[in-house]
Amino acid sequence: MIRTVSLSLLLLAIVAASITVGLMLASLPAEDGEITLPRLVTRGNVQSDALGVPSITADNRKDAFHTLGYLHARDRLFQMELMRRKSAGRLAELFGTSAVKLDSKQRIYQMSRIARNIVNDLPAGQLQVLQAYVEGVNAYIEQARILPPEFLILRHHPEPWRAEDSILVVLGMFQTLNGQEQDERMVSVMERALPADLLTFLTPDTDSYATVLVGGAASRRFSQTIPVQALAALPDDAGPLASNRVDAENIVAGSNNWVAAGSKTADGRAIVANDMHLGLSVPNTWYRAELKYQEHHIFGVTLPGVPAVVVGANEDVAWGFTNVTADLVDLIRLEINPENPDTYRTKQGWREFDRHTETIHVKNAPDIEITLQDTMWGPVSDQPLLGQPVVIKWTALERHAVDLGLLDMDGAQTAEQAMSVMNHTGGPPQNVVLADREGHIGWTYMGRFPKRIGFEGLVSRSWADDSLGWQGYIPPEELPRLLDPAEGFIVTANNRTLGSEYPHVIAHNWALGYRAFRIAELLRGRQGLTEQDLLAIQLDSRSAVLDFYQQLALDSLRDLKDKDTDLQEAERALQAWDGSMKTNSIGAALLAEFRSRLAQEVFAKVVAACRAHDPDFRYAWREMETPLRLLLTQRPQGVLRARYHGNWQQMILDTIRQSAQELHQQYPQTSLAQLTWGQTHSVALQHPFSKVASFLSKVLDMPTFASDGCASVCVKVMGSGHGASERLVLSPGHPENGIFQMPGGQSGHPFSQHYRDQQLFWQNGIAAPLQTNAKLHSLSVLPQ
């Protein structure tokens, strides 16, 4: 009887699985035939190539983006669903109690309300395109007989797409790139715990690789004088070394971009190269598309959920982005009335908090209500700072910080015109490099930057007396610009691009300048450059940053007698390093571990002093390399923990030994002299479902692979879960020679032939064409 029941259950499970797979296969969209779109004005067409990349032809801009909305939903609807819900704080409606904490945190920003306000503020032309795009998305939702697999599994039918949902997607990208509070929290704790000269020393805005574009070479915040007395006066932490409290990598959402002028190339064309570094997942962030309407032709990558070509080109101008790493967040310290904690101090006197209730709907569980506080400056954070409540003042939550100004890039004809469009466009602030078909090149900023009055924004302050604050944004005409520099190229890589002569403070915690330095090094002196040459630079894995640590370790080992087995093996591995982070590089893993552990040890007393004020403190300054090298070079007394008695040589040797032992523990079957970077450096791209249901990995994820590159100290940024989300090399007027790579594929449907068909080009650095003339599929788009 039991065997009969078990067999019956097994048969039922097989039948259910077959039905599910059948439904999933049936949900695959057609690439040929006809579709009818309500509110479309005139007939259009979508031709797609062997990789499923669509080329949209329409009579006008609205119809073109209407069709793009349909295609985004057809190929990436679940990705869009997650992005709008994450920004709005509505993931618990899909995933239950596991998402409540994330939703509660997100509701503080009130992004749904912000998005509605932004939609209401959009210029008429942008709003019309947005509405047409929304209609295209909803046409797919309404017409799809069977929704993509994720919706079937969750038994969820998406709500109609709204204009504010597209803005929520933009705000989500804004939060990824520029919405973090940790810098100001970190420095505020450091200010409380450390003397002023030590704080300045530990938070410089420059390094030995600085490559500045505008405002002179001098930085605003740098002291090469080590404050020895301040360091020596720090109490020694007698306990064990706090692990992972110093982030030597400090990975940030960033990118590389550069542009070579016609004077540097083989035939006078200017060429843009761009690889944007984001979290790596399945499906990929970007969706390739080409749009032709009226006299316009625009192509590149789009963000599903948003009607715009983010980076790419029209017939006359090409452009690429990198994150500015700007300071766009201030944490305003609140002064609470001791006699009435429901009020806070302002210049006009005590003022009551505004309060409202948010309801979080939870799948298979009761609703949860949370009460949020607001002030005249913005929402109150759920996380106090140094025991006091703070307000989140963030440009993304301000009026006019976000718009769809990128739409106007379809009409830019010169680099100068394109710079003007970018200066007036709202969104996550970006470095923009541009090239036009006449061979001219330029650089500027996109986005809104706060114009601070009375302070620079590095540390949390009270605004109660009205002496500090924001006075709108830096005017577009005052944003930095560079056109046709004599050197013939422009490079940015999240590094410091501004000198102290530029009149506004844009950022403090710039990325280490090595990537920009290395790209410039590879471009300088080169002539006759082609698209292939620029792709080779994108794939460069040289890491001169680690040269310093190789030499430091070898110098310490050279004259040492009686080296134990760990040190002997470490020395052989260090001597074998080829200077790069290639899959076959010996010693690279040891150097990366050594650098990280050195930072933990050298800054141990600093971390201990700060953790006395905040147990969660982490030192994660992106220009940490500057004070770290100064200390390791000059080796003053009083800096190290007492256990070393000021013996830097012993500390360095112990750190080498500990690094070797750590790698032995992780890879016990391989000696350090044989351990390659590829064995320790694998890259995995996961679908959100496989992260919680690992048995789905083989169906949903890309196969794990070993890769050249590293997280932050080489041009080819590649790590587990973070790396180049695309690589683009393009000259305006020459799309036939353009090169493009991205992980995964166009489709988010795991049974689609376009789910993973671009993966190997990206994974192996193969120069795949941006566009092909071979269009294998044709879809007629008809008005209803």
Tab-separated table of C-alpha atoms in Angstrom, residues 20 22-29 73-74 77-78 81 137-153 155-159 749-751:
chain	number	residue	atom	x	y	z
A	20	THR	CA	5.055	23.318	-15.296
A	22	GLY	CA	5.258	22.870	-20.588
A	23	LEU	CA	3.828	26.142	-19.318
A	24	MET	CA	7.299	27.650	-19.060
A	25	LEU	CA	8.104	26.663	-22.623
A	26	ALA	CA	4.763	28.023	-23.766
A	27	SER	CA	5.607	31.365	-22.120
A	28	LEU	CA	8.498	31.942	-24.537
A	29	PRO	CA	7.678	34.965	-26.730
A	73	ALA	CA	8.451	43.602	-20.591
A	74	ARG	CA	8.567	40.682	-23.017
A	77	LEU	CA	9.445	41.657	-16.895
A	78	PHE	CA	10.455	39.896	-13.680
A	81	GLU	CA	9.050	43.772	-11.189
A	137	VAL	CA	4.871	47.592	-21.018
A	138	ASN	CA	1.200	47.173	-20.149
A	139	ALA	CA	0.385	45.925	-23.631
A	140	TYR	CA	2.659	42.952	-22.979
A	141	ILE	CA	1.256	42.340	-19.478
A	142	GLU	CA	-2.292	42.380	-20.846
A	143	GLN	CA	-1.584	40.276	-23.929
A	144	ALA	CA	0.721	37.600	-22.510
A	145	ARG	CA	-1.167	34.302	-22.398
A	146	ILE	CA	1.389	32.803	-20.045
A	147	LEU	CA	3.737	34.949	-17.983
A	148	PRO	CA	7.481	34.230	-17.554
A	149	PRO	CA	8.528	31.363	-15.228
A	150	GLU	CA	9.162	33.420	-12.087
A	151	PHE	CA	5.552	34.621	-12.085
A	152	LEU	CA	4.311	31.047	-12.521
A	153	ILE	CA	6.428	29.817	-9.630
A	155	ARG	CA	1.714	32.470	-8.594
A	156	HIS	CA	1.824	36.183	-9.032
A	157	HIS	CA	0.317	38.414	-11.694
A	158	PRO	CA	1.999	41.815	-11.971
A	159	GLU	CA	0.081	45.012	-11.455
A	749	HIS	CA	13.633	33.605	-19.621
A	750	PRO	CA	15.772	30.573	-18.665
A	751	PHE	CA	14.400	28.506	-21.560
